[in-house]
PDB file of C-alpha atoms in Angstrom:
ATOM      1  CA  MET A   1      -4.617   6.442  63.273  1.00 55.00           C
ATOM      2  CA  ALA A   2      -2.598   4.156  61.034  1.00 55.00           C
ATOM      3  CA  ASP A   3      -2.786   6.802  58.288  1.00 55.00           C
ATOM      4  CA  ASN A   4      -1.259   9.423  60.585  1.00 54.00           C
ATOM      5  CA  LYS A   5       1.588   7.089  61.471  1.00 55.00           C
ATOM      6  CA  ARG A   6       2.113   6.278  57.804  1.00 55.00           C
ATOM      7  CA  ARG A   7       2.209   9.948  56.852  1.00 56.00           C
ATOM      8  CA  GLY A   8       4.839  10.559  59.452  1.00 53.00           C
ATOM      9  CA  GLU A   9       6.943   7.756  58.030  1.00 53.00           C
ATOM     10  CA  ASP A  10       6.580   9.148  54.516  1.00 52.00           C
ATOM     11  CA  ALA A  11       7.807  12.541  55.631  1.00 51.00           C
ATOM     12  CA  GLY A  12      10.965  10.955  56.969  1.00 51.00           C
ATOM     13  CA  ASP A  13      11.414   8.981  53.728  1.00 52.00           C
ATOM     14  CA  ASP A  14      11.140  12.165  51.619  1.00 52.00           C
ATOM     15  CA  ARG A  15      14.036  13.663  53.518  1.00 52.00           C
ATOM     16  CA  LEU A  16      16.131  10.570  52.826  1.00 52.00           C
ATOM     17  CA  ASP A  17      15.195  10.600  49.125  1.00 51.00           C
ATOM     18  CA  ASP A  18      16.291  14.232  48.838  1.00 52.00           C
ATOM     19  CA  GLU A  19      19.640  13.384  50.360  1.00 52.00           C
ATOM     20  CA  ILE A  20      20.110  10.501  47.932  1.00 52.00           C
ATOM     21  CA  VAL A  21      19.239  12.727  44.958  1.00 51.00           C
ATOM     22  CA  ASP A  22      21.672  15.371  46.192  1.00 51.00           C
ATOM     23  CA  ASP A  23      24.421  12.743  46.435  1.00 51.00           C
ATOM     24  CA  VAL A  24      23.729  11.614  42.882  1.00 50.00           C
ATOM     25  CA  ALA A  25      23.783  15.212  41.643  1.00 51.00           C
ATOM     26  CA  ASP A  26      27.136  15.755  43.381  1.00 52.00           C
ATOM     27  CA  ASP A  27      28.522  12.669  41.590  1.00 51.00           C
ATOM     28  CA  ASP A  28      27.507  14.136  38.213  1.00 50.00           C
ATOM     29  CA  ASP A  29      29.407  17.316  38.982  1.00 51.00           C
ATOM     30  CA  ALA A  30      32.472  15.270  39.913  1.00 51.00           C
ATOM     31  CA  THR A  31      32.551  13.628  36.478  1.00 52.00           C
ATOM     32  CA  GLY A  32      32.832  17.008  34.814  1.00 52.00           C
ATOM     33  CA  ALA A  33      29.766  16.621  32.590  1.00 52.00           C
ATOM     34  CA  ASP A  34      29.276  19.824  30.628  1.00 57.00           C
ATOM     35  CA  GLU A  35      25.699  19.093  29.574  1.00 55.00           C
ATOM     36  CA  PRO A  36      22.884  19.986  31.941  1.00 54.00           C
ATOM     37  CA  VAL A  37      20.707  17.183  33.225  1.00 54.00           C
ATOM     38  CA  SER A  38      17.190  17.429  31.858  1.00 50.00           C
ATOM     39  CA  ARG A  39      14.268  15.310  32.929  1.00 54.00           C
ATOM     40  CA  GLY A  40      12.266  15.541  29.697  1.00 52.00           C
ATOM     41  CA  GLY A  41      15.086  16.043  27.257  1.00 49.00           C
ATOM     42  CA  THR A  42      13.564  19.260  25.926  1.00 50.00           C
ATOM     43  CA  ALA A  43      16.555  21.450  26.670  1.00 52.00           C
ATOM     44  CA  THR A  44      18.904  19.132  24.781  1.00 53.00           C
ATOM     45  CA  ARG A  45      16.560  18.882  21.802  1.00 53.00           C
ATOM     46  CA  ALA A  46      16.079  22.631  21.718  1.00 53.00           C
ATOM     47  CA  ARG A  47      19.832  23.173  21.712  1.00 56.00           C
ATOM     48  CA  ALA A  48      20.346  20.570  18.969  1.00 54.00           C
ATOM     49  CA  ARG A  49      17.541  22.118  16.927  1.00 57.00           C
ATOM     50  CA  ALA A  50      19.076  25.573  17.342  1.00 54.00           C
ATOM     51  CA  GLU A  51      22.528  24.328  16.283  1.00 56.00           C
ATOM     52  CA  SER A  52      21.179  22.515  13.239  1.00 56.00           C
ATOM     53  CA  ALA A  53      19.181  25.573  12.191  1.00 55.00           C
ATOM     54  CA  ASP A  54      22.339  27.700  12.276  1.00 57.00           C
ATOM     55  CA  SER A  55      24.351  25.285  10.133  1.00 59.00           C
ATOM     56  CA  ARG A  56      21.929  24.879   7.213  1.00 57.00           C
ATOM     57  CA  PRO A  57      21.173  27.574   4.679  1.00 57.00           C
ATOM     58  CA  THR A  58      17.824  29.288   4.936  1.00 55.00           C
ATOM     59  CA  THR A  59      17.143  30.170   1.312  1.00 52.00           C
ATOM     60  CA  ARG A  60      17.034  28.029  -1.795  1.00 50.00           C
ATOM     61  CA  SER A  61      19.542  30.221  -3.675  1.00 49.00           C
ATOM     62  CA  GLU A  62      22.244  29.477  -1.089  1.00 50.00           C
ATOM     63  CA  THR A  63      21.990  25.714  -1.629  1.00 56.00           C
ATOM     64  CA  GLY A  64      22.577  25.876  -5.364  1.00 67.00           C
ATOM     65  CA  ARG A  65      20.697  23.835  -7.932  1.00 82.00           C
ATOM     66  CA  VAL A  66      21.903  20.356  -8.639  1.00 82.00           C
ATOM     67  CA  GLY A  67      21.050  18.922 -12.029  1.00 90.00           C
ATOM     68  CA  VAL A  68      19.299  15.654 -12.716  1.00 91.00           C
ATOM     69  CA  PHE A  69      22.561  13.805 -13.359  1.00 92.00           C
ATOM     70  CA  GLY A  70      24.079  15.212 -10.175  1.00 93.00           C
ATOM     71  CA  ARG A  71      21.150  13.915  -8.146  1.00 94.00           C
ATOM     72  CA  ILE A  72      21.414  10.494  -9.802  1.00 94.00           C
ATOM     73  CA  ALA A  73      25.146  10.374  -9.100  1.00 94.00           C
ATOM     74  CA  ARG A  74      24.553  11.370  -5.476  1.00 95.00           C
ATOM     75  CA  PHE A  75      21.901   8.622  -5.187  1.00 96.00           C
ATOM     76  CA  PHE A  76      24.333   5.953  -6.397  1.00 96.00           C
ATOM     77  CA  ARG A  77      27.085   7.253  -4.090  1.00 96.00           C
ATOM     78  CA  GLU A  78      24.690   7.000  -1.147  1.00 96.00           C
ATOM     79  CA  VAL A  79      23.638   3.482  -2.202  1.00 96.00           C
ATOM     80  CA  VAL A  80      27.262   2.359  -2.333  1.00 95.00           C
ATOM     81  CA  ALA A  81      27.923   3.981   1.061  1.00 95.00           C
ATOM     82  CA  GLU A  82      24.966   2.122   2.596  1.00 95.00           C
ATOM     83  CA  LEU A  83      26.027  -1.191   1.038  1.00 94.00           C
ATOM     84  CA  ARG A  84      29.455  -0.793   2.624  1.00 93.00           C
ATOM     85  CA  LYS A  85      27.749  -0.691   6.032  1.00 94.00           C
ATOM     86  CA  VAL A  86      26.043  -4.042   5.426  1.00 93.00           C
ATOM     87  CA  ILE A  87      27.413  -7.046   7.292  1.00 92.00           C
ATOM     88  CA  TRP A  88      27.507  -9.652   4.553  1.00 90.00           C
ATOM     89  CA  PRO A  89      27.009 -13.300   5.536  1.00 93.00           C
ATOM     90  CA  THR A  90      29.776 -15.823   5.034  1.00 96.00           C
ATOM     91  CA  ARG A  91      29.313 -18.609   2.498  1.00 96.00           C
ATOM     92  CA  LYS A  92      28.471 -21.087   5.277  1.00 97.00           C
ATOM     93  CA  GLU A  93      25.865 -18.748   6.789  1.00 96.00           C
ATOM     94  CA  LEU A  94      24.359 -18.102   3.358  1.00 97.00           C
ATOM     95  CA  LEU A  95      24.004 -21.831   2.658  1.00 97.00           C
ATOM     96  CA  THR A  96      22.463 -22.371   6.103  1.00 97.00           C
ATOM     97  CA  TYR A  97      19.943 -19.555   5.627  1.00 97.00           C
ATOM     98  CA  THR A  98      19.075 -20.836   2.152  1.00 98.00           C
ATOM     99  CA  ALA A  99      18.497 -24.356   3.466  1.00 98.00           C
ATOM    100  CA  VAL A 100      16.255 -23.042   6.229  1.00 98.00           C
ATOM    101  CA  VAL A 101      14.157 -21.016   3.776  1.00 98.00           C
ATOM    102  CA  VAL A 102      13.832 -23.858   1.262  1.00 98.00           C
ATOM    103  CA  THR A 103      12.844 -26.295   4.044  1.00 98.00           C
ATOM    104  CA  PHE A 104      10.276 -23.879   5.448  1.00 98.00           C
ATOM    105  CA  VAL A 105       8.751 -23.260   2.007  1.00 98.00           C
ATOM    106  CA  ALA A 106       8.579 -27.025   1.331  1.00 98.00           C
ATOM    107  CA  VAL A 107       6.823 -27.654   4.667  1.00 98.00           C
ATOM    108  CA  MET A 108       4.337 -24.846   4.064  1.00 98.00           C
ATOM    109  CA  LEU A 109       3.713 -26.081   0.507  1.00 98.00           C
ATOM    110  CA  THR A 110       2.968 -29.551   1.856  1.00 98.00           C
ATOM    111  CA  ILE A 111       0.568 -28.204   4.493  1.00 98.00           C
ATOM    112  CA  VAL A 112      -1.318 -26.015   2.011  1.00 98.00           C
ATOM    113  CA  GLY A 113      -1.435 -28.848  -0.547  1.00 98.00           C
ATOM    114  CA  LEU A 114      -2.851 -31.298   1.993  1.00 98.00           C
ATOM    115  CA  LEU A 115      -5.430 -28.780   3.171  1.00 98.00           C
ATOM    116  CA  ASP A 116      -6.443 -28.072  -0.421  1.00 97.00           C
ATOM    117  CA  TYR A 117      -6.804 -31.769  -1.151  1.00 97.00           C
ATOM    118  CA  GLY A 118      -8.791 -32.331   2.053  1.00 96.00           C
ATOM    119  CA  PHE A 119     -11.143 -29.408   1.430  1.00 95.00           C
ATOM    120  CA  ALA A 120     -11.687 -30.544  -2.178  1.00 94.00           C
ATOM    121  CA  LYS A 121     -12.619 -34.039  -0.993  1.00 94.00           C
ATOM    122  CA  ALA A 122     -14.897 -32.578   1.711  1.00 93.00           C
ATOM    123  CA  VAL A 123     -16.702 -30.336  -0.794  1.00 93.00           C
ATOM    124  CA  LEU A 124     -17.209 -33.257  -3.172  1.00 92.00           C
ATOM    125  CA  PHE A 125     -18.518 -35.379  -0.289  1.00 91.00           C
ATOM    126  CA  VAL A 126     -20.961 -32.692   0.890  1.00 91.00           C
ATOM    127  CA  PHE A 127     -22.274 -31.617  -2.528  1.00 90.00           C
ATOM    128  CA  GLY A 128     -21.977 -34.986  -4.196  1.00 82.00           C
ATOM    129  CA  ASN A 129     -19.798 -36.283  -6.962  1.00 75.00           C
ATOM    130  CA  SER A 130     -20.763 -34.959 -10.408  1.00 61.00           C
ATOM    131  CA  ASP A 131     -19.438 -38.084 -12.178  1.00 55.00           C
TER     132      ASP A 131
END
């Protein structure tokens, strides 16, 4: 009996959900969005794939052969372009980062050294001193 009542309530809720979705769809049309709304994104990817396929050449002869030195030059140009995108730290930040790293390495070195010393003493205690 409770299930029947619940089903009836769900049916009323579905109608309300459809109205809400329709209102949201109407708002998208009001913004003037040219792209269709896709739930899985497949339509957008297919369109982008189709556009990219049209813009690139299909055969190797159309691309032209680039020599070894041309490829090396292009590599260095791309490296310089990527390095321009890097956000370089200020001198203060660099000194702070360096201090943090040096402190961390010193702490870890101390921990490993103490553990090594402790394990060496434990092994000598268990197996006896050879002296």
